[in-house]
mmCIF file of C-alpha atoms in Angstrom:
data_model
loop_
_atom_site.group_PDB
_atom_site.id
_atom_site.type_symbol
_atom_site.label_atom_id
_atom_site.label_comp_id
_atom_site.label_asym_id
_atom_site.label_seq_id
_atom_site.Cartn_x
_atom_site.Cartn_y
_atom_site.Cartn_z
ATOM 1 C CA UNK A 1 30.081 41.111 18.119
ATOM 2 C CA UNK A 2 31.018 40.464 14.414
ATOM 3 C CA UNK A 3 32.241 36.964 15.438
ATOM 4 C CA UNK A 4 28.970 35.998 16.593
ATOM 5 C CA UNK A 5 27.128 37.217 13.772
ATOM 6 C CA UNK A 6 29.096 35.323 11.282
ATOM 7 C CA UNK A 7 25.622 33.582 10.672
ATOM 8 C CA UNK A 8 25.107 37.272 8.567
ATOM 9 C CA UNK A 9 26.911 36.520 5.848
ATOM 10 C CA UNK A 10 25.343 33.154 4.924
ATOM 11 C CA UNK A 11 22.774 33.574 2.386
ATOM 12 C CA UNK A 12 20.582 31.122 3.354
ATOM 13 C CA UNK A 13 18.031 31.670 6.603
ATOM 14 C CA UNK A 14 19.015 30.808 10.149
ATOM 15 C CA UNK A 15 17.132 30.161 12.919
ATOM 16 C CA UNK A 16 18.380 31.724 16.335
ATOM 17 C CA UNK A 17 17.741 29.461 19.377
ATOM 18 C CA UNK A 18 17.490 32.292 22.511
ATOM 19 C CA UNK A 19 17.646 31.051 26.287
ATOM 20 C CA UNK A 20 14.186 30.560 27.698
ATOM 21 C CA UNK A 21 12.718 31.598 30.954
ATOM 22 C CA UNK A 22 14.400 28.888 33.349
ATOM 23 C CA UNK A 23 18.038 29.171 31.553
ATOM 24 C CA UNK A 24 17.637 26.533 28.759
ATOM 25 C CA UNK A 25 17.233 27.028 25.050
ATOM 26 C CA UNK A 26 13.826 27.316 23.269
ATOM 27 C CA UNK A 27 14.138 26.853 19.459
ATOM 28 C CA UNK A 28 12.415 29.386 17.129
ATOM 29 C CA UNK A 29 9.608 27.389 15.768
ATOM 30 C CA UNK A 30 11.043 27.226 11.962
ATOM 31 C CA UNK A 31 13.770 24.918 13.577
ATOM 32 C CA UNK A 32 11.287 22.440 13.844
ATOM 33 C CA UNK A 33 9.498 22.934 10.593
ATOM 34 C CA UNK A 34 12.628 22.905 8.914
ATOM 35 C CA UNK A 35 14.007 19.361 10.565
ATOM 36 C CA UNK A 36 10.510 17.869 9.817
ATOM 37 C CA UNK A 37 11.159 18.722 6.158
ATOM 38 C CA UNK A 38 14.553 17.806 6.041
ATOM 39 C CA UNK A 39 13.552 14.473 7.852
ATOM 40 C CA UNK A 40 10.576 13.882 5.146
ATOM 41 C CA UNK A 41 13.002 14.544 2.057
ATOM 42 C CA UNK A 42 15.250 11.914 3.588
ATOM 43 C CA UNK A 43 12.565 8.772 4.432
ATOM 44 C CA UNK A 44 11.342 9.465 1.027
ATOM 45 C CA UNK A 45 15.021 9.003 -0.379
ATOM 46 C CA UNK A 46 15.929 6.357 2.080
ATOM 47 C CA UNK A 47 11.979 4.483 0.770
ATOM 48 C CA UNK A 48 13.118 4.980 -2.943
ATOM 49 C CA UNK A 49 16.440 3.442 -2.714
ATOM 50 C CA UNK A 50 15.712 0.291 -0.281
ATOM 51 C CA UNK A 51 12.110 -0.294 -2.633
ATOM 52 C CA UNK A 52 14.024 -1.210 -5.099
ATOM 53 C CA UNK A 53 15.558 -4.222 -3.690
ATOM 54 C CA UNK A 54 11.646 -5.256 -2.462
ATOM 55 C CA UNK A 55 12.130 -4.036 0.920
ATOM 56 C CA UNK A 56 9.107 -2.341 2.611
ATOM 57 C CA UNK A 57 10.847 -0.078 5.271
ATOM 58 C CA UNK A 58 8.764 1.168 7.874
ATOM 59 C CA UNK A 59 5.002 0.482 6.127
ATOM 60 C CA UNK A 60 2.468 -1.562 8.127
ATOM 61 C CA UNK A 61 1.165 -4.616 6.361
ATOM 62 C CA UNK A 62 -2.585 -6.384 7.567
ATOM 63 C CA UNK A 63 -1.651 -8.509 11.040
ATOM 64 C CA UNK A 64 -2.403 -12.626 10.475
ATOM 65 C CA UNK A 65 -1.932 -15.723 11.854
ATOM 66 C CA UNK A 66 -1.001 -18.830 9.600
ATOM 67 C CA UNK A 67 -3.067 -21.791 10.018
ATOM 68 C CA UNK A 68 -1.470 -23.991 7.433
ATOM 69 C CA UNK A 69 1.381 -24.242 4.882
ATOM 70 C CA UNK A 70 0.329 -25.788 1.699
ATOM 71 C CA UNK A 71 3.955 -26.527 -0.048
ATOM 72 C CA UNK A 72 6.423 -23.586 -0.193
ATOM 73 C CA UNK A 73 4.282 -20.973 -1.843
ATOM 74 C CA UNK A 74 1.098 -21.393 -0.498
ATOM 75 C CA UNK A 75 -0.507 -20.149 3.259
ATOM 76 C CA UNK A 76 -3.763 -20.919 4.580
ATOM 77 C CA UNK A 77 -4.183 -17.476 6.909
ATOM 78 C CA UNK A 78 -6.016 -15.721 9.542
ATOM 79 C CA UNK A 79 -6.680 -12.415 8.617
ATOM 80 C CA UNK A 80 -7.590 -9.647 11.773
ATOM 81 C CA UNK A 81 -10.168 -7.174 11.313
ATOM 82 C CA UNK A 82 -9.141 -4.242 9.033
ATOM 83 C CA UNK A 83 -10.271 -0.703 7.549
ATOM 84 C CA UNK A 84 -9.532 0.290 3.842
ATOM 85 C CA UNK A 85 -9.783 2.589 1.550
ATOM 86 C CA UNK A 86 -11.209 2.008 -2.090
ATOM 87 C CA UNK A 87 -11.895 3.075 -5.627
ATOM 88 C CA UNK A 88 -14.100 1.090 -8.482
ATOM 89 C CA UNK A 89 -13.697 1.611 -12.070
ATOM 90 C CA UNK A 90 -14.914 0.121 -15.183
ATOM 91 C CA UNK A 91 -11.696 -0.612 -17.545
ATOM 92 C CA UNK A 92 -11.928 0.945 -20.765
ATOM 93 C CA UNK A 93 -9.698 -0.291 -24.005
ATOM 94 C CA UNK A 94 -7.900 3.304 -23.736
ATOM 95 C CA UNK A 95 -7.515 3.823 -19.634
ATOM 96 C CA UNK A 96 -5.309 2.349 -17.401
ATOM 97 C CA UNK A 97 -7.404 1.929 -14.792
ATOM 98 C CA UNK A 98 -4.516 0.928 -12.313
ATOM 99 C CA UNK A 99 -2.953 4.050 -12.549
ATOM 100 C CA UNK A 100 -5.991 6.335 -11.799
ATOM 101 C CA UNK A 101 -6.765 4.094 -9.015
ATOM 102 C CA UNK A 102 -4.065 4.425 -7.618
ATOM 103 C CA UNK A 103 -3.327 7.837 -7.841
ATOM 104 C CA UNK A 104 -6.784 8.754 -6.361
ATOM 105 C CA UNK A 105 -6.682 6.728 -3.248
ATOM 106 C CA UNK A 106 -2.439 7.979 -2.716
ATOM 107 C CA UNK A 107 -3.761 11.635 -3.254
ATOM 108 C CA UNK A 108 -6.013 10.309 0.048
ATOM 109 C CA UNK A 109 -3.375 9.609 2.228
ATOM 110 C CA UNK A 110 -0.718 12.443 0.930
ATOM 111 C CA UNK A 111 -3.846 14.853 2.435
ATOM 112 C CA UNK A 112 -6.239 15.254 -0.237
ATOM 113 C CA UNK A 113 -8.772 15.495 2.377
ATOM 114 C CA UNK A 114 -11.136 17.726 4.294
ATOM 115 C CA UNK A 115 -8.202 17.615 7.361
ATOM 116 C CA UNK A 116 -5.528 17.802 5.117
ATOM 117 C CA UNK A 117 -4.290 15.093 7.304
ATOM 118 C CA UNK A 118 -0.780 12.814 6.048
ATOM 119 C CA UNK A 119 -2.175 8.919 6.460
ATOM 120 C CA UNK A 120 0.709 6.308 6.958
ATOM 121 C CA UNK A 121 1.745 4.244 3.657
ATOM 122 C CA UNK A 122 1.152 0.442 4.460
ATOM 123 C CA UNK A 123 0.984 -2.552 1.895
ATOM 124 C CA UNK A 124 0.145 -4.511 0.109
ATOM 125 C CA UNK A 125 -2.533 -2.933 -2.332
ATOM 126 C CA UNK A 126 -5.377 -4.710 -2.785
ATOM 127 C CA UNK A 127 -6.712 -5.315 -6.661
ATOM 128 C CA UNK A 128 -9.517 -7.365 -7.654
ATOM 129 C CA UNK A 129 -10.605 -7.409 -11.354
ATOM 130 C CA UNK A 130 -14.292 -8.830 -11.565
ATOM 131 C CA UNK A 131 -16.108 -10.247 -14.428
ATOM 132 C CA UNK A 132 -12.632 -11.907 -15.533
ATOM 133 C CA UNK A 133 -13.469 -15.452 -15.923
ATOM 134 C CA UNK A 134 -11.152 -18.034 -15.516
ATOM 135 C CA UNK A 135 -10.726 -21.475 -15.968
ATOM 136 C CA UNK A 136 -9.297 -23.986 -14.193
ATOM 137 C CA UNK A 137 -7.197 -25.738 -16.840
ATOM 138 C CA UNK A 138 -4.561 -24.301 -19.460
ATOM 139 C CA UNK A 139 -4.395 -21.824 -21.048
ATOM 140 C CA UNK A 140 -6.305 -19.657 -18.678
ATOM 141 C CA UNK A 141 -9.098 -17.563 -20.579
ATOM 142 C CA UNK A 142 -9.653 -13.990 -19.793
ATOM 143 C CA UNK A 143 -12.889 -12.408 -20.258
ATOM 144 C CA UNK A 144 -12.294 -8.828 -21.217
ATOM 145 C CA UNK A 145 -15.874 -7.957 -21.354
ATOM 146 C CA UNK A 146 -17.751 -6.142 -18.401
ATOM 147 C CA UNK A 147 -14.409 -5.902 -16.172
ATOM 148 C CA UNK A 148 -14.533 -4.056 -13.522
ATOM 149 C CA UNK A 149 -11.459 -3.113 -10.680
ATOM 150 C CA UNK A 150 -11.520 -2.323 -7.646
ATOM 151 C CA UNK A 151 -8.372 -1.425 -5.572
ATOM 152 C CA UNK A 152 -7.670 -0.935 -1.968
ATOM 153 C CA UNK A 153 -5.119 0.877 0.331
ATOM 154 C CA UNK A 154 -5.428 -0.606 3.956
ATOM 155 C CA UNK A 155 -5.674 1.918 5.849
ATOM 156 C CA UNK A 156 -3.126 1.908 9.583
ATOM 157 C CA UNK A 157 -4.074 -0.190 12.362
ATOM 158 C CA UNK A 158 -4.669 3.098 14.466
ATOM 159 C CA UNK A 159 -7.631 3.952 12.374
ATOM 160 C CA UNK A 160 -11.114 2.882 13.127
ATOM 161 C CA UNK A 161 -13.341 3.895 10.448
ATOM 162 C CA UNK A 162 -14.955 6.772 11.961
ATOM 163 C CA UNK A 163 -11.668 8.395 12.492
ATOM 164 C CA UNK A 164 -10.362 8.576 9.282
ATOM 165 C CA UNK A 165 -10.850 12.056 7.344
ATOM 166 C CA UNK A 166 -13.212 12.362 5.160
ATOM 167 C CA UNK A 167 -11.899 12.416 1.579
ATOM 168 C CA UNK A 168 -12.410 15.385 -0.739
ATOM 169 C CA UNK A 169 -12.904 12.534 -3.819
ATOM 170 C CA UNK A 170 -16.379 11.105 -3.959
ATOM 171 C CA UNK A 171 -14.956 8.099 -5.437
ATOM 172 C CA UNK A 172 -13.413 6.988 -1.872
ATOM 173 C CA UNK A 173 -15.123 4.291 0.032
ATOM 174 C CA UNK A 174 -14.553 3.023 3.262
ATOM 175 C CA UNK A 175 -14.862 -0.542 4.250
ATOM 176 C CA UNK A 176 -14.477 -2.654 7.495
ATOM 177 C CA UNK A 177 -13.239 -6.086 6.914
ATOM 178 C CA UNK A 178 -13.894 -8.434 9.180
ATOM 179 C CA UNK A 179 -11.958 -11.034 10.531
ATOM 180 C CA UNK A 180 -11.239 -13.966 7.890
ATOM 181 C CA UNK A 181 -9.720 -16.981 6.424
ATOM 182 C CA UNK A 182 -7.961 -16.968 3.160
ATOM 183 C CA UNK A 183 -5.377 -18.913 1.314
ATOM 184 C CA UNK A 184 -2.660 -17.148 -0.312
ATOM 185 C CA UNK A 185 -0.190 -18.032 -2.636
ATOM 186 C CA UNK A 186 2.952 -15.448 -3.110
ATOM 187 C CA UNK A 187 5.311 -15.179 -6.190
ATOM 188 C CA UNK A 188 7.323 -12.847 -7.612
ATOM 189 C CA UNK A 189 7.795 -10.852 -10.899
ATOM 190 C CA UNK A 190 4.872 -9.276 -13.383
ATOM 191 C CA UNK A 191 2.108 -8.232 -11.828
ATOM 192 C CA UNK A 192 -0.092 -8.123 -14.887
ATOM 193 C CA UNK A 193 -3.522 -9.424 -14.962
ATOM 194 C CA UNK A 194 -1.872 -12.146 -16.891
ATOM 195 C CA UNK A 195 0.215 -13.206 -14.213
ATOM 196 C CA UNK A 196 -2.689 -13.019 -12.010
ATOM 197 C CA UNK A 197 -5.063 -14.877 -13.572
ATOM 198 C CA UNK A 198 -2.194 -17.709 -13.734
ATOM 199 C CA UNK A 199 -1.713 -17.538 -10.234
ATOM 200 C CA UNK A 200 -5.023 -17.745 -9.093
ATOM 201 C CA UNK A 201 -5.874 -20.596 -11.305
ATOM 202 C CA UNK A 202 -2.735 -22.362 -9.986
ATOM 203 C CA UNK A 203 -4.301 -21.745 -6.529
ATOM 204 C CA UNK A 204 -7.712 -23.118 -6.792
ATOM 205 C CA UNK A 205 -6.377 -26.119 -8.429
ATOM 206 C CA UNK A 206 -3.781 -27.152 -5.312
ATOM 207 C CA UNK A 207 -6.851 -26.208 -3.031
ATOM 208 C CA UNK A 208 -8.980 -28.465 -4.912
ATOM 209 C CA UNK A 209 -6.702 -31.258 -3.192
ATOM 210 C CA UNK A 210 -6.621 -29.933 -0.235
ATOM 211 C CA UNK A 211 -9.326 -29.652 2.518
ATOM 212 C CA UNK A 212 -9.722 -25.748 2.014
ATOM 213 C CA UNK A 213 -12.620 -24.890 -0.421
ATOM 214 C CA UNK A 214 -12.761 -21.121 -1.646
ATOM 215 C CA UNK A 215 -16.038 -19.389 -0.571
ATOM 216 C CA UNK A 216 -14.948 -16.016 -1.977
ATOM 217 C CA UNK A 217 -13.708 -14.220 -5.083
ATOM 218 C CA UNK A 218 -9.880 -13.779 -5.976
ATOM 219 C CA UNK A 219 -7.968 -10.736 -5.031
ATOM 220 C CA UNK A 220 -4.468 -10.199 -5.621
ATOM 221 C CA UNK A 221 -1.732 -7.979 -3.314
ATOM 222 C CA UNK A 222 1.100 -6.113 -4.391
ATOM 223 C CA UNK A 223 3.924 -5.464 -1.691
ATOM 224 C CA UNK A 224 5.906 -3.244 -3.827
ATOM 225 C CA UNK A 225 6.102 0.035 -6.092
ATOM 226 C CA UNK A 226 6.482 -0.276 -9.884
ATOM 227 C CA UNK A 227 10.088 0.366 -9.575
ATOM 228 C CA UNK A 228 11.264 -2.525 -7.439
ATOM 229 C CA UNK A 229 13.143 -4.906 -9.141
ATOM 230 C CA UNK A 230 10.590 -7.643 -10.748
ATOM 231 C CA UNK A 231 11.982 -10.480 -9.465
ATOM 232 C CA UNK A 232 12.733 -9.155 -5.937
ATOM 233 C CA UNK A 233 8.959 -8.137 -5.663
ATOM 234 C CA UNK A 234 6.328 -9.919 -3.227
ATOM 235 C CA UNK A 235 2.814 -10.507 -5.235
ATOM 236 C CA UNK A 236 -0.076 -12.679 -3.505
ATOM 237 C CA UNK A 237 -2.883 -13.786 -5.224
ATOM 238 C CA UNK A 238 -5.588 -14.838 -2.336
ATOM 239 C CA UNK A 239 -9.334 -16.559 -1.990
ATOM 240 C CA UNK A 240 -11.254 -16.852 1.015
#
């Protein structure tokens, strides 16, 4: 009847649920492709707005157990076995090496691979900067020379690393990490390589009085997307 069609005159599509074979109601499959969408738009919005204020909604960080607390800022922590995902670049004077990083191992995950398969966002990102020398007194002295990064995505717990589609960039690694102890001391703010360097020296030196000696390099984690406000953002600079 015209009343029931007043659905006709919209000018946007409708979907028409129709009773199914034992009296209920089966939903034309658009319905669902539609509300999947709709839900996506609205986690992304939802992930934009609460980032800002350094809040992580819904991503998976690695699982540990602290061991020891070292003053306020510093954990001595059990790290479980993990899978990640990573890139390696040499930084050159004009290329922020960050940036394309990042963007190749996120194009990963958003299904820029051979399943075209959507891999959960977790943090933090993992960014180590070798052949940066520091010292262990002030000022800290970068060595620009030679430099190269490496960053990481960690991939979700529900991955082994057999399971995880193969990527259509060459550049992508994968690596099992095994179980570990590392010390980590969080701050908040820039998360230059600066900062970094700063932070890790200040770490080495309290560990130097402490009974936990480094056996590792430096790495640094970043919780939080560039937009969060700096000093609501979580940064850990960590040695094994």
């Amino acid at each position: 009847t015209p009343e029931s069609r007043w659905y006709e005159r919209l000018e946007i599509p409708i979907y028409l649920a129709a009773p199914n074979a034992v009296g209920g109601i089966a939903l034309h499959s658009g319905v669902y492709e539609m509300i999947e969408t709709i839900i996506g738009i609205l986690s992304s919005i939802w992930f934009a707005i609460v980032s800002v204020f350094g809040f992580n909604a819904g991503t998976e960080q690695p699982k540990y157990a602290i061991i020891e607390r070292l003053g306020d800022q510093i954990e001595i922590r059990r790290y479980e076995p993990r899978v990640a995902a990573e890139v390696t670049f040499e930084i050159l004077p004009d290329q922020n090496a960050r940036s394309k990083a990042f963007g190749i191992i996120a194009g990963y995950i958003f299904g820029a691979n051979k399943g075209r398969t959507k891999i959960g966002m977790t943090s933090p990102v993992e960014i180590t900067v070798s052949g940066t020398k520091i010292d262990m007194t002030t000022p800290v002295e970068i060595q620009t020379s030679d430099k190269i990064l490496t960053m990481r995505f960690f991939m979700p717990s529900e991955y082994g690393i057999d399971d995880l589609p193969e990527p259509e960039n060459p550049q992508i690694r994968f690596v099992e990490l095994a179980e570990e102890t590392a010390a980590a001391l969080t701050y908040s703010g820039s998360t230059s390589e600066e900062t970094t360097a700063t932070k890790t020296t200040e770490l080495l030196a309290r560990l130097q009085s402490s009974r936990w000696k480094p056996s590792g390099s430096p790495t640094a984690y970043f919780y939080n997307p560039p937009w969060t406000i700096p000093f609501l953002r979580t940064n850990e600079v960590i040695v094994p």
